[in-house]
PDB file of C-alpha atoms and ligand atoms in Angstrom:
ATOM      1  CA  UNK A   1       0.130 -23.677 118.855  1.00 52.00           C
ATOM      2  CA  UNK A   2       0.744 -24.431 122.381  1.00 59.00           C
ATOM      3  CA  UNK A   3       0.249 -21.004 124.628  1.00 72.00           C
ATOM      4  CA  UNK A   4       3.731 -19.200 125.588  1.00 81.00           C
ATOM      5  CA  UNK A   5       4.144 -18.985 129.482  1.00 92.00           C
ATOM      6  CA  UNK A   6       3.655 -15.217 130.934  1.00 95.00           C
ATOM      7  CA  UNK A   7       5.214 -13.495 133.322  1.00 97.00           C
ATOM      8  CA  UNK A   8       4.231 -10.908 135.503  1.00 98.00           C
ATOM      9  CA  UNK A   9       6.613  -7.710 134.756  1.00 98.00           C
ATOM     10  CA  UNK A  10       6.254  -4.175 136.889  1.00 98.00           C
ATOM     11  CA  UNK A  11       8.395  -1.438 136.731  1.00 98.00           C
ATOM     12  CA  UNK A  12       8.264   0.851 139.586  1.00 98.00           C
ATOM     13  CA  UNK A  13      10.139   4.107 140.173  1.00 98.00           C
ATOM     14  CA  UNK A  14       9.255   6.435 143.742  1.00 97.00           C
ATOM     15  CA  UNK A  15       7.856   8.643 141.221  1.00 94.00           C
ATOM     16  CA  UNK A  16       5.487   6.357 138.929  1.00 94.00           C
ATOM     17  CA  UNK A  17       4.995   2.815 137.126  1.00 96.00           C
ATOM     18  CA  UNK A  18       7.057   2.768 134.087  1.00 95.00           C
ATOM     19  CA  UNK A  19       5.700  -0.516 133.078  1.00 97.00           C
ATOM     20  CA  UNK A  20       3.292  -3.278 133.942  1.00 98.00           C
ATOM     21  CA  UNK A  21       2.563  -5.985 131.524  1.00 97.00           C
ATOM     22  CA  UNK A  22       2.861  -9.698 131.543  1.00 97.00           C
ATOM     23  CA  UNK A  23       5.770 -10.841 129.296  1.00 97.00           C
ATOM     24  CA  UNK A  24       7.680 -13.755 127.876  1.00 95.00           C
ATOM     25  CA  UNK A  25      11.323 -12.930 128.822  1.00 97.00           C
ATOM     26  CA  UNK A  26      13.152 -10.311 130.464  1.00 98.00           C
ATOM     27  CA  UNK A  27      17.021  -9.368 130.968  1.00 98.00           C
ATOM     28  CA  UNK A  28      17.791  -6.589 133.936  1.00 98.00           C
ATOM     29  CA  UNK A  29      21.424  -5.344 134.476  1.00 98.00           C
ATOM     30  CA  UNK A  30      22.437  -7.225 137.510  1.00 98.00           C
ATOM     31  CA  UNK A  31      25.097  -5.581 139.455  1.00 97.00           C
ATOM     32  CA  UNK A  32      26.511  -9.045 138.780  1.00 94.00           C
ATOM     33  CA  UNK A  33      25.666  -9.153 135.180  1.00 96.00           C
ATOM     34  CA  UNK A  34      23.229  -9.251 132.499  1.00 97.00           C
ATOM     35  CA  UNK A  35      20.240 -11.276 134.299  1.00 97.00           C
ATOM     36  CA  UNK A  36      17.948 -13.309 131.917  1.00 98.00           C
ATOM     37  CA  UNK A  37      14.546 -14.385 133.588  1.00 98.00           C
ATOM     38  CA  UNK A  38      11.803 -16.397 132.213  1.00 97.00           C
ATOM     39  CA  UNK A  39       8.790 -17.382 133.297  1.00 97.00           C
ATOM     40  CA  UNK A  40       8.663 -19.818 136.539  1.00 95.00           C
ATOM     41  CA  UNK A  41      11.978 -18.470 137.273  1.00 96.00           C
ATOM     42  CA  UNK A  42      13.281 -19.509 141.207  1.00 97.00           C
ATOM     43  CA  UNK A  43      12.563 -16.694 143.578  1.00 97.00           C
ATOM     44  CA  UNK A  44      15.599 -14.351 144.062  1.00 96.00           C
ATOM     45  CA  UNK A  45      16.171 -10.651 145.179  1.00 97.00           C
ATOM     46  CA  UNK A  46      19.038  -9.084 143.272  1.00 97.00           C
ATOM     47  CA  UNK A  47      20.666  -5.554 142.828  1.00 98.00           C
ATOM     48  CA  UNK A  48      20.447  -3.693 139.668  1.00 98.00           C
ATOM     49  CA  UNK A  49      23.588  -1.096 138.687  1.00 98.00           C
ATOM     50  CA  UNK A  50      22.718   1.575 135.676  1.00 98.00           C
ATOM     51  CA  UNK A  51      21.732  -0.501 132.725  1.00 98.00           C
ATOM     52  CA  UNK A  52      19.281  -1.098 130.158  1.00 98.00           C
ATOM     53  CA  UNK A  53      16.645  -3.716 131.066  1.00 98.00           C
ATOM     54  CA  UNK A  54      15.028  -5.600 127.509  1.00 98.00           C
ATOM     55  CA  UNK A  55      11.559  -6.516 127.737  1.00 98.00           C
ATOM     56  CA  UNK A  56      10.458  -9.017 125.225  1.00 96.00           C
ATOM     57  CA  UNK A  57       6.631  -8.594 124.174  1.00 93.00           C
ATOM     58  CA  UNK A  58       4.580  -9.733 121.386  1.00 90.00           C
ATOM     59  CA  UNK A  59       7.675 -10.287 119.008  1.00 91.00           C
ATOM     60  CA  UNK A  60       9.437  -6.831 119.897  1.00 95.00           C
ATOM     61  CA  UNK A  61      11.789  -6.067 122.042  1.00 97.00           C
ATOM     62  CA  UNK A  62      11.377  -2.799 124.274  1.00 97.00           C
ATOM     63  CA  UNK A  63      14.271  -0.686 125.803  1.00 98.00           C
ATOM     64  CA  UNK A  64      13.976   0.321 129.269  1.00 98.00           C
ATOM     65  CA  UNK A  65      16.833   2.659 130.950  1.00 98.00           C
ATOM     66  CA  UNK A  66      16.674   0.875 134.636  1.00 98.00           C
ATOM     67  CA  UNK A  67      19.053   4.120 136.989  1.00 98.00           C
ATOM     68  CA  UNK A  68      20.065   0.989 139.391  1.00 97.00           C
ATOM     69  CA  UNK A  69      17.881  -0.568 142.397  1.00 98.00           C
ATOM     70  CA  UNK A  70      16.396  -3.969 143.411  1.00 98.00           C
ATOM     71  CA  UNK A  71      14.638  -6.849 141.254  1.00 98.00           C
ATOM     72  CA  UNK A  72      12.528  -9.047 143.003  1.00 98.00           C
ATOM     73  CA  UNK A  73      11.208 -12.750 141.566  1.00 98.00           C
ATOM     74  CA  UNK A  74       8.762 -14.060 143.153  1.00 97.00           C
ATOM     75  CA  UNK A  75       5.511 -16.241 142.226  1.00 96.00           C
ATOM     76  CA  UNK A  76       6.118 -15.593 138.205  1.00 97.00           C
ATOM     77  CA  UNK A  77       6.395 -11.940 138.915  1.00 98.00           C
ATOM     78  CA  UNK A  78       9.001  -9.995 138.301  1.00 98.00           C
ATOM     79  CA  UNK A  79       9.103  -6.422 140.425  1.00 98.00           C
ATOM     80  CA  UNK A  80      11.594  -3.566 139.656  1.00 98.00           C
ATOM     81  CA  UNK A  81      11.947  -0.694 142.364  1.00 98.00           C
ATOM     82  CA  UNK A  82      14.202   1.761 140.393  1.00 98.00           C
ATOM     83  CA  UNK A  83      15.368   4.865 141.312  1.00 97.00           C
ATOM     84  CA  UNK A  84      14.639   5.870 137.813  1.00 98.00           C
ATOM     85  CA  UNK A  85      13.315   4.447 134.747  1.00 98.00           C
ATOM     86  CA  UNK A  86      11.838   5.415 131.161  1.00 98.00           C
ATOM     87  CA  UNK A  87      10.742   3.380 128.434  1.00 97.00           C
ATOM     88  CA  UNK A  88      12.964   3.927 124.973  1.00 97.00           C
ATOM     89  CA  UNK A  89       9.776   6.186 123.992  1.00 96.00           C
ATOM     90  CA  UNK A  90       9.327   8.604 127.311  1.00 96.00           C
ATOM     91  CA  UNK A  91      12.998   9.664 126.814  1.00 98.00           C
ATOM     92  CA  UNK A  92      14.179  13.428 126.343  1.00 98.00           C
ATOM     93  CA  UNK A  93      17.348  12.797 124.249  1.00 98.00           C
ATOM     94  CA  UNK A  94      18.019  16.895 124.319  1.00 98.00           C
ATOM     95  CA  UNK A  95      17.958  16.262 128.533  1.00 98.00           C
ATOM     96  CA  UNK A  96      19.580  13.175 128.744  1.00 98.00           C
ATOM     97  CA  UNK A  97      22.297  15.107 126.103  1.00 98.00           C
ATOM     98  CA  UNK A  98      22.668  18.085 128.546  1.00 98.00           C
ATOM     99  CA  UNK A  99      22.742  16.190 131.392  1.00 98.00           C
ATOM    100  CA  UNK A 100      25.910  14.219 128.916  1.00 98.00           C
ATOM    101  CA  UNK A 101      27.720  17.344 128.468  1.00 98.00           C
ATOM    102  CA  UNK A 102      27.551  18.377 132.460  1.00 97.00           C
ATOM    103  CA  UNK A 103      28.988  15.311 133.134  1.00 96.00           C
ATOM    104  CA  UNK A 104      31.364  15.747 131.280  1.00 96.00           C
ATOM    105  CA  UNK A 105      32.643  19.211 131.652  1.00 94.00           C
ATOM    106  CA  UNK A 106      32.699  18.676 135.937  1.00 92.00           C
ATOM    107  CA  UNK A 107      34.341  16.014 135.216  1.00 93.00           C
ATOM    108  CA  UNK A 108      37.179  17.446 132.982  1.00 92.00           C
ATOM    109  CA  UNK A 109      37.126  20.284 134.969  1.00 88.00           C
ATOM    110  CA  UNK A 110      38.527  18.075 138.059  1.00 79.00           C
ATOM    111  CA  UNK A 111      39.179  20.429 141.081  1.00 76.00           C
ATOM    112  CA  UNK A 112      38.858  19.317 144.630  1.00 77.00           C
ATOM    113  CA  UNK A 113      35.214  21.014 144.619  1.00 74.00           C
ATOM    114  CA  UNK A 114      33.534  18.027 142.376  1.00 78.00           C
ATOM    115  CA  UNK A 115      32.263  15.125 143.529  1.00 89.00           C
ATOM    116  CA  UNK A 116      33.481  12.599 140.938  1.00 91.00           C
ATOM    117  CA  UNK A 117      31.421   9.765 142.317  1.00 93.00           C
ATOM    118  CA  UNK A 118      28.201  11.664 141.592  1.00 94.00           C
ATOM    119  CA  UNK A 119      29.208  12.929 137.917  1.00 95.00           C
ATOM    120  CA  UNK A 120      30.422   9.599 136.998  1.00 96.00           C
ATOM    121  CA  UNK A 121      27.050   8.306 138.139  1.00 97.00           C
ATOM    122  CA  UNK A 122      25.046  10.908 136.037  1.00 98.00           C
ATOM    123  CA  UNK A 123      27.095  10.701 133.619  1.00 98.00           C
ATOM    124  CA  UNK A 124      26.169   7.122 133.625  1.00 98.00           C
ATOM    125  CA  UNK A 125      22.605   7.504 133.750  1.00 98.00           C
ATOM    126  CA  UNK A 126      22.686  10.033 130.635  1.00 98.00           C
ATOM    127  CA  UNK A 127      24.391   7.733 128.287  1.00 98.00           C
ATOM    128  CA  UNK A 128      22.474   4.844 129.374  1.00 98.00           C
ATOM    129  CA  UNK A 129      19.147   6.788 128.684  1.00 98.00           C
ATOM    130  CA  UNK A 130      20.683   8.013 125.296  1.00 98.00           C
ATOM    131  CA  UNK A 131      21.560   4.464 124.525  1.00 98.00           C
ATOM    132  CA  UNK A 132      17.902   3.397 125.542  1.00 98.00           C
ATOM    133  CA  UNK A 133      16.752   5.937 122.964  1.00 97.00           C
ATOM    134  CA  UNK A 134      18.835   4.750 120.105  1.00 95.00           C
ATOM    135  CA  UNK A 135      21.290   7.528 120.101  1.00 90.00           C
TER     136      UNK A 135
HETATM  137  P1  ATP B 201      18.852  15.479 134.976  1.00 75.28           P
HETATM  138  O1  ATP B 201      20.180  16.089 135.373  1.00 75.28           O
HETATM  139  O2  ATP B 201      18.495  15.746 133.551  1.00 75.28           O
HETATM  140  O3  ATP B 201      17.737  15.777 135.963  1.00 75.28           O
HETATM  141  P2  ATP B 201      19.274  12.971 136.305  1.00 75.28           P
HETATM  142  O4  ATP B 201      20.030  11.760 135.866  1.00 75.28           O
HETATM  143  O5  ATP B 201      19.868  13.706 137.460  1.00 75.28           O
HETATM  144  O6  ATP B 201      19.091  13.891 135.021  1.00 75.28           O
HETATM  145  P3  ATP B 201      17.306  11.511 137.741  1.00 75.28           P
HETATM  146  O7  ATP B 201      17.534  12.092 139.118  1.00 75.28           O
HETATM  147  O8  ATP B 201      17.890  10.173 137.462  1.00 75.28           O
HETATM  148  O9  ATP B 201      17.795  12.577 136.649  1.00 75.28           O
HETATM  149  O10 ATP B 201      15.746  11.452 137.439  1.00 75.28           O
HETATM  150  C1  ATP B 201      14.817  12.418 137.921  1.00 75.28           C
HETATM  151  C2  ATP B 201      13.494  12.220 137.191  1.00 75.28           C
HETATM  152  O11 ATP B 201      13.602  12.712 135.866  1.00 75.28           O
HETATM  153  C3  ATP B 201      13.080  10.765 137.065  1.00 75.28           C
HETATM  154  O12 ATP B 201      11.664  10.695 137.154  1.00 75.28           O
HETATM  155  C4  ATP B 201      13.538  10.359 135.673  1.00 75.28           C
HETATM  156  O13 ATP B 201      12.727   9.334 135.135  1.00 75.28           O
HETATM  157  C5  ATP B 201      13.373  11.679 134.918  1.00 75.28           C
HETATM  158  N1  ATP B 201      14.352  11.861 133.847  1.00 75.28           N
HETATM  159  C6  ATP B 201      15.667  12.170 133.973  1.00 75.28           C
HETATM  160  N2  ATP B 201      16.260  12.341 132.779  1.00 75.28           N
HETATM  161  C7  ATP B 201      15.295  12.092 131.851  1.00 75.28           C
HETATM  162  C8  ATP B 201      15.274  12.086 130.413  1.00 75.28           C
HETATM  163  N3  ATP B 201      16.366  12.367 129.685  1.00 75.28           N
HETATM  164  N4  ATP B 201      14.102  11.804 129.805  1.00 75.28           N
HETATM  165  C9  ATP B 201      12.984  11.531 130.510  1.00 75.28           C
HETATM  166  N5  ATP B 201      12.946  11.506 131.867  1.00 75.28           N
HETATM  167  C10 ATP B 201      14.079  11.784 132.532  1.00 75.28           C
END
């Protein structure tokens, strides 16, 4: 069997590396949609929104919870500067629940003295990272 092209793939956060392996096939949440990349794929720089990025390795797919940034492609490698991002395994689904419910309660609560913006955006992150869990 012919070998499968690799790809370099590294997930970086300003806190740690989430993930570093070479891969066969990626797909990060584009601000401008779900963005498929193989290997030998043409250089580009794109943003990432609050998403789930799916890593496909040895015949499995992996969950990653991506809390938006920048994707860069460049020379087969694929580089990921989030602002936040846990692997499917490294997530605290009783967190990511409570951090769910705050969301939700400023954001019911309304008032002039919450910034929507900022709930909406956890609230994002929380059911994105519940998602990448499985719940
Ligand atoms: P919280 O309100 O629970 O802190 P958050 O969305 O405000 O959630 P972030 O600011 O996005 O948290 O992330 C801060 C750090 O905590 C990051 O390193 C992120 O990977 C980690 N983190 C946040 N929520 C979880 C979770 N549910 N499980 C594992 N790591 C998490």
């Amino acid at each position: 069997m012919a070998e499968e092209k690799l790809q370099r793939l590294e997930i970086v956060t300003p806190q740690k590396k989430t993930y570093s392996q070479d891969i066969r096939f990626v797909v990060l949440p584009g601000t401008e949609g779900e963005l498929g990349v193989l290997p030998e794929h043409a250089p580009l720089v794109s943003a990432l929104k609050t998403g789930l990025a799916r890593v496909h390795h040895e015949g499995k797919v992996l969950k990653i919870a991506v809390s938006g940034g920048f994707a860069e492609i460049r020379n087969n490698k694929v580089t990921v500067l989030a602002n936040a991002a846990e692997r499917e395994d490294q997530i605290d689904v009783e967190r990511a629940q409570a951090a769910k419910e705050r969301a939700e309660q400023r954001l019911s609560a309304g008032g002039q003295d919450i910034d929507v913006i900022r709930a909406e955006a956890a609230l994002k992150r929380a059911l994105n990272r519940l998602k990448a869990a499985g719940q």
